[in-house]
Short mmCIF file of C-alpha atoms in Angstrom, two decimals:
data_model
loop_
_atom_site.label_atom_id
_atom_site.label_comp_id
_atom_site.label_asym_id
_atom_site.label_seq_id
_atom_site.Cartn_x
_atom_site.Cartn_y
_atom_site.Cartn_z
CA MET A 274 -37.83 -5.93 -33.45
CA SER A 275 -35.44 -7.71 -30.97
CA ILE A 276 -31.95 -9.27 -31.67
CA PHE A 277 -31.15 -12.56 -30.14
CA THR A 278 -27.87 -12.58 -28.13
CA PRO A 279 -26.73 -16.26 -26.83
CA THR A 280 -26.66 -15.59 -22.88
CA ASN A 281 -23.91 -18.32 -22.82
CA GLN A 282 -21.57 -15.75 -25.06
CA ILE A 283 -19.15 -13.72 -23.08
CA ARG A 284 -18.00 -10.79 -25.17
CA LEU A 285 -14.54 -9.83 -23.66
CA THR A 286 -13.04 -6.55 -24.64
CA ASN A 287 -9.94 -4.90 -22.88
CA VAL A 288 -9.00 -8.12 -21.43
CA ALA A 289 -5.78 -8.88 -19.18
CA VAL A 290 -5.45 -12.87 -18.62
CA VAL A 291 -4.56 -14.28 -15.54
CA ARG A 292 -2.87 -17.63 -15.81
CA ALA A 293 -2.20 -20.32 -13.23
CA ARG A 294 -1.03 -24.19 -13.27
CA ARG A 295 -2.78 -26.91 -10.79
CA ALA A 296 -2.69 -30.54 -10.88
CA GLY A 297 -1.09 -30.71 -14.51
CA LYS A 298 -3.48 -28.30 -15.90
CA ARG A 299 -3.87 -24.61 -17.22
CA PHE A 300 -6.54 -22.34 -15.81
CA GLU A 301 -7.24 -18.87 -16.84
CA ILE A 302 -9.11 -15.56 -15.76
CA ALA A 303 -10.40 -12.90 -17.44
CA CYS A 304 -9.40 -9.50 -15.91
CA TYR A 305 -9.73 -5.77 -16.89
CA ARG A 306 -6.41 -4.19 -17.81
CA ASN A 307 -4.69 -2.06 -14.88
CA LYS A 308 -6.89 -3.40 -12.65
CA VAL A 309 -4.99 -6.65 -11.48
CA MET A 310 -1.97 -4.77 -9.72
CA GLY A 311 -4.61 -2.35 -8.05
CA TRP A 312 -6.21 -5.69 -6.26
CA ARG A 313 -2.95 -7.37 -5.01
CA SER A 314 -1.53 -3.98 -3.98
CA GLY A 315 -5.00 -3.68 -1.80
CA ALA A 316 -5.90 -0.40 -3.42
CA GLU A 317 -9.01 -2.04 -5.77
CA LYS A 318 -11.14 -3.91 -3.11
CA ASP A 319 -14.38 -4.91 -5.27
CA LEU A 320 -13.74 -8.00 -7.12
CA ASP A 321 -16.70 -7.04 -9.93
CA GLU A 322 -13.77 -3.90 -10.85
CA VAL A 323 -11.22 -6.47 -11.53
CA LEU A 324 -13.02 -9.64 -13.12
CA GLN A 325 -14.42 -9.64 -16.57
CA THR A 326 -16.54 -12.36 -15.64
CA HIS A 327 -16.59 -14.98 -12.65
CA THR A 328 -16.09 -17.61 -15.15
CA VAL A 329 -12.64 -20.01 -14.62
CA PHE A 330 -11.38 -20.76 -18.28
CA VAL A 331 -8.56 -23.19 -19.85
CA ASN A 332 -8.51 -20.81 -22.52
CA VAL A 333 -9.77 -17.21 -22.41
CA SER A 334 -8.67 -16.40 -26.11
CA LYS A 335 -10.84 -19.32 -27.33
CA GLY A 336 -13.60 -18.80 -24.79
CA GLN A 337 -12.93 -22.60 -23.46
CA VAL A 338 -14.44 -22.77 -19.68
CA ALA A 339 -12.84 -25.31 -17.48
CA LYS A 340 -14.58 -28.55 -16.59
CA LYS A 341 -16.32 -28.62 -13.14
CA GLU A 342 -14.42 -31.87 -12.11
CA ASP A 343 -11.20 -30.31 -13.05
CA LEU A 344 -11.61 -27.36 -10.74
CA VAL A 345 -12.51 -29.66 -7.83
CA GLN A 346 -9.35 -31.74 -8.51
CA ALA A 347 -7.20 -28.68 -8.77
CA PHE A 348 -8.81 -26.29 -6.02
CA GLY A 349 -10.76 -28.32 -3.93
CA THR A 350 -13.73 -26.79 -4.89
CA ASP A 351 -16.10 -25.42 -7.94
CA ASP A 352 -17.16 -22.18 -6.60
CA GLN A 353 -15.55 -20.23 -9.52
CA THR A 354 -15.60 -16.87 -7.50
CA GLU A 355 -13.07 -18.35 -4.70
CA ILE A 356 -11.13 -19.80 -7.57
CA CYS A 357 -10.88 -16.69 -9.36
CA LYS A 358 -9.44 -15.11 -6.19
CA MET A 359 -6.95 -17.78 -5.80
CA ILE A 360 -5.76 -17.15 -9.46
CA LEU A 361 -6.18 -13.59 -9.15
CA SER A 362 -3.69 -13.70 -5.97
CA LYS A 363 -1.04 -16.43 -7.01
CA GLY A 364 -1.15 -16.38 -10.67
CA GLU A 365 0.89 -15.01 -13.58
CA LEU A 366 -0.39 -11.91 -15.38
CA GLN A 367 -0.01 -12.14 -19.40
CA VAL A 368 1.13 -9.12 -20.58
CA SER A 369 3.21 -7.78 -23.31
CA ASP A 370 6.98 -6.73 -22.90
CA LYS A 371 5.34 -3.16 -23.74
CA GLU A 372 2.88 -3.59 -21.73
CA ARG A 373 5.22 -4.91 -18.77
CA HIS A 374 7.60 -1.96 -19.43
CA THR A 375 4.50 0.67 -18.95
CA GLN A 376 3.32 -1.15 -16.04
CA LEU A 377 6.70 -0.86 -14.09
CA GLU A 378 7.23 2.69 -14.97
CA GLN A 379 3.75 3.65 -13.67
CA MET A 380 4.56 1.61 -10.02
CA PHE A 381 8.05 3.68 -10.32
CA ARG A 382 6.23 6.92 -10.45
CA ASP A 383 3.66 5.69 -7.89
CA ILE A 384 6.16 4.58 -5.47
CA ALA A 385 8.19 7.77 -5.89
CA THR A 386 5.00 9.87 -5.18
CA ILE A 387 4.68 7.96 -2.02
CA VAL A 388 7.81 8.69 -0.89
CA ALA A 389 7.87 12.48 -1.69
CA ASP A 390 4.46 12.65 0.20
CA LYS A 391 5.71 10.87 3.46
CA CYS A 392 9.12 12.55 3.68
CA VAL A 393 11.43 15.76 4.27
CA ASN A 394 14.64 16.69 4.49
CA PRO A 395 15.51 16.63 8.38
CA GLU A 396 17.83 19.55 8.28
CA THR A 397 15.17 21.82 6.70
CA LYS A 398 11.88 19.95 7.35
CA ARG A 399 10.94 20.52 3.80
CA PRO A 400 9.37 18.28 1.38
CA TYR A 401 10.96 16.79 -1.61
CA THR A 402 9.53 16.83 -4.85
CA VAL A 403 8.57 13.56 -7.03
CA ILE A 404 11.01 14.22 -9.73
CA LEU A 405 14.00 14.55 -7.27
CA ILE A 406 13.00 11.17 -5.44
CA GLU A 407 12.55 9.33 -8.85
CA ARG A 408 15.98 10.60 -9.61
CA ALA A 409 17.53 9.37 -6.29
CA MET A 410 15.91 6.11 -6.81
CA LYS A 411 17.09 5.96 -10.31
CA ASP A 412 20.75 6.75 -8.44
CA ILE A 413 20.67 4.01 -6.19
CA HIS A 414 19.41 1.44 -9.26
CA TYR A 415 16.12 0.40 -7.48
CA SER A 416 14.14 -1.97 -9.34
CA VAL A 417 10.62 -2.34 -9.19
CA LYS A 418 9.18 -5.42 -7.74
CA PRO A 419 5.81 -5.66 -9.51
CA ASN A 420 4.37 -8.54 -7.00
CA LYS A 421 4.75 -6.22 -4.07
CA SER A 422 2.74 -2.89 -3.10
CA THR A 423 3.68 0.12 -3.89
CA LYS A 424 3.33 1.27 -0.11
CA GLN A 425 5.85 -1.78 0.98
CA GLN A 426 7.93 -0.60 -1.51
CA ALA A 427 8.07 2.96 -0.83
CA LEU A 428 9.24 2.04 2.76
CA GLU A 429 11.89 0.08 1.04
CA VAL A 430 13.21 2.82 -0.85
CA ILE A 431 12.77 5.27 2.26
CA ARG A 432 15.48 2.73 3.74
CA GLN A 433 17.55 2.52 1.17
CA LEU A 434 17.63 6.41 0.31
CA LYS A 435 18.83 7.10 4.13
CA GLU A 436 22.51 5.34 3.07
CA THR A 437 22.64 8.17 0.21
CA MET A 438 20.83 11.37 1.15
CA GLN A 439 19.19 13.59 3.88
CA ILE A 440 15.90 12.00 4.30
CA GLU A 441 13.38 10.58 6.75
CA ARG A 442 9.60 10.46 7.14
CA ALA A 443 7.84 13.42 8.43
CA HIS A 444 6.87 13.58 11.69
CA MET A 445 3.29 13.62 13.24
CA ARG A 446 2.54 16.28 15.90
CA LEU A 447 0.30 15.14 18.85
CA ARG A 448 -1.17 16.34 22.06
CA PHE A 449 -2.30 13.74 24.55
CA ILE A 450 -3.64 14.57 27.95
CA LEU A 451 -2.77 12.03 30.69
CA PRO A 452 -4.50 11.66 34.00
CA ALA A 453 -2.16 13.42 37.01
CA LYS A 454 -2.10 9.50 38.72
CA GLU A 455 -0.72 8.01 35.81
CA GLY A 456 1.07 10.61 33.84
CA LYS A 457 4.87 10.73 35.34
CA LYS A 458 4.83 6.95 35.10
CA LEU A 459 3.27 6.58 31.75
CA LYS A 460 5.44 9.54 30.36
CA GLU A 461 8.63 7.46 31.09
CA LYS A 462 6.87 4.71 28.92
CA LEU A 463 6.03 7.12 26.22
CA LYS A 464 9.82 9.09 26.06
CA PRO A 465 11.47 6.21 23.65
CA LEU A 466 8.44 6.56 21.09
CA ILE A 467 8.86 10.60 21.08
CA LYS A 468 11.03 12.40 18.59
CA VAL A 469 10.94 15.78 20.22
CA ILE A 470 8.86 17.32 23.20
CA GLU A 471 7.35 20.80 22.38
CA SER A 472 5.44 21.60 25.32
CA GLU A 473 4.74 19.93 28.64
CA ASP A 474 2.09 21.16 31.29
CA PHE A 475 1.69 19.67 34.55
CA GLN A 476 -1.51 20.95 37.01
CA GLU A 477 -4.49 18.74 37.14
CA GLN A 478 -3.71 16.90 34.33
CA LEU A 479 -0.04 16.30 31.95
CA GLU A 480 -0.42 17.62 28.75
CA ILE A 481 2.24 17.37 26.37
CA VAL A 482 2.51 18.35 22.53
CA CYS A 483 5.25 16.41 20.74
CA LEU A 484 6.73 14.90 17.54
CA ILE A 485 6.68 11.45 16.77
CA ASP A 486 7.69 9.00 13.65
CA PRO A 487 4.53 7.97 12.24
CA GLY A 488 5.57 4.47 12.42
CA CYS A 489 4.94 4.87 16.49
CA PHE A 490 1.55 6.00 16.40
CA ARG A 491 -0.16 2.89 16.90
CA GLU A 492 1.86 1.67 19.58
CA ILE A 493 1.55 5.34 21.40
CA ASP A 494 -2.15 5.08 21.07
CA GLU A 495 -2.41 1.53 22.31
CA LEU A 496 -0.52 2.38 25.32
CA ILE A 497 -2.27 5.35 26.54
CA ARG A 498 -5.24 3.36 26.11
CA SER A 499 -4.53 0.57 28.21
CA GLU A 500 -2.24 2.44 30.78
CA THR A 501 -5.12 4.99 31.50
CA LYS A 502 -7.91 2.68 31.22
CA GLY A 503 -9.40 5.05 28.31
CA LYS A 504 -9.40 8.23 30.54
CA GLY A 505 -6.38 9.78 28.75
CA SER A 506 -6.54 11.39 25.18
CA LEU A 507 -4.49 11.61 21.86
CA GLU A 508 -5.21 14.35 19.61
CA VAL A 509 -3.17 14.34 16.14
CA LEU A 510 -2.69 18.11 15.74
CA SER A 511 -0.97 17.35 12.00
CA LEU A 512 -0.06 14.65 10.19
CA LYS A 513 3.16 16.03 8.63
CA ASP A 514 5.95 18.28 10.26
CA VAL A 515 6.91 20.38 7.19
CA GLU A 516 7.82 23.61 6.04
CA GLU A 517 6.97 25.40 3.17
CA GLY A 518 8.52 25.04 -0.09
CA ASP A 519 10.05 22.13 -1.83
CA GLU A 520 13.75 21.11 -1.08
CA LYS A 521 15.99 21.46 -3.76
CA LEU A 522 19.35 18.72 -4.45
CA GLN A 523 22.40 20.76 -3.68
#
């Protein structure tokens, strides 16, 4: 015996509503909890993991679906998936005060984790613990911005923490091998992007092992590619130049 289930009935559980107002009307989409911020930060890229259904509603809780003509008037299209993406990126996430508080606490921890992972005390080369970074963020009264990605905010936190404590992004260790013809000239162009030259060997080719700020990696890579016409090579020896053990706050 089979049980008949109406095909137009959408059962929504564990739902988070994102709402937008366009052309004087309200539109809502039904999402999975904890997935909206992941989509906005770029951590979640699968739309089906975020949306409960590719349907635009005027009221999710009552199951009232938006009319096609209203969608065209407000969004210029009746493509429900595209409209869902628009609402997802620009709409307002409807959450309770308790949920919002929990969400902000989690983002605060995530930001601290990214900072701890990317940074060291420049004097000792030791990494800071997440707990220590959280404490430092509270000391500078950092307030989380829910609509900005945790990665963007981590870079902002690093900038702010530099004013109150010894902290900088851990250096990357690179080795690059440059053709003799372009080597000396290219080295002068690379110098401003290098923090420390650890070793240099110039025989048939110029081989340099150095430390750089991770933010300069792309520029160095592009410079070596273009100046050597692809004959030079760049190798990452370590992503982070750190000493063993955690840094303690004095």
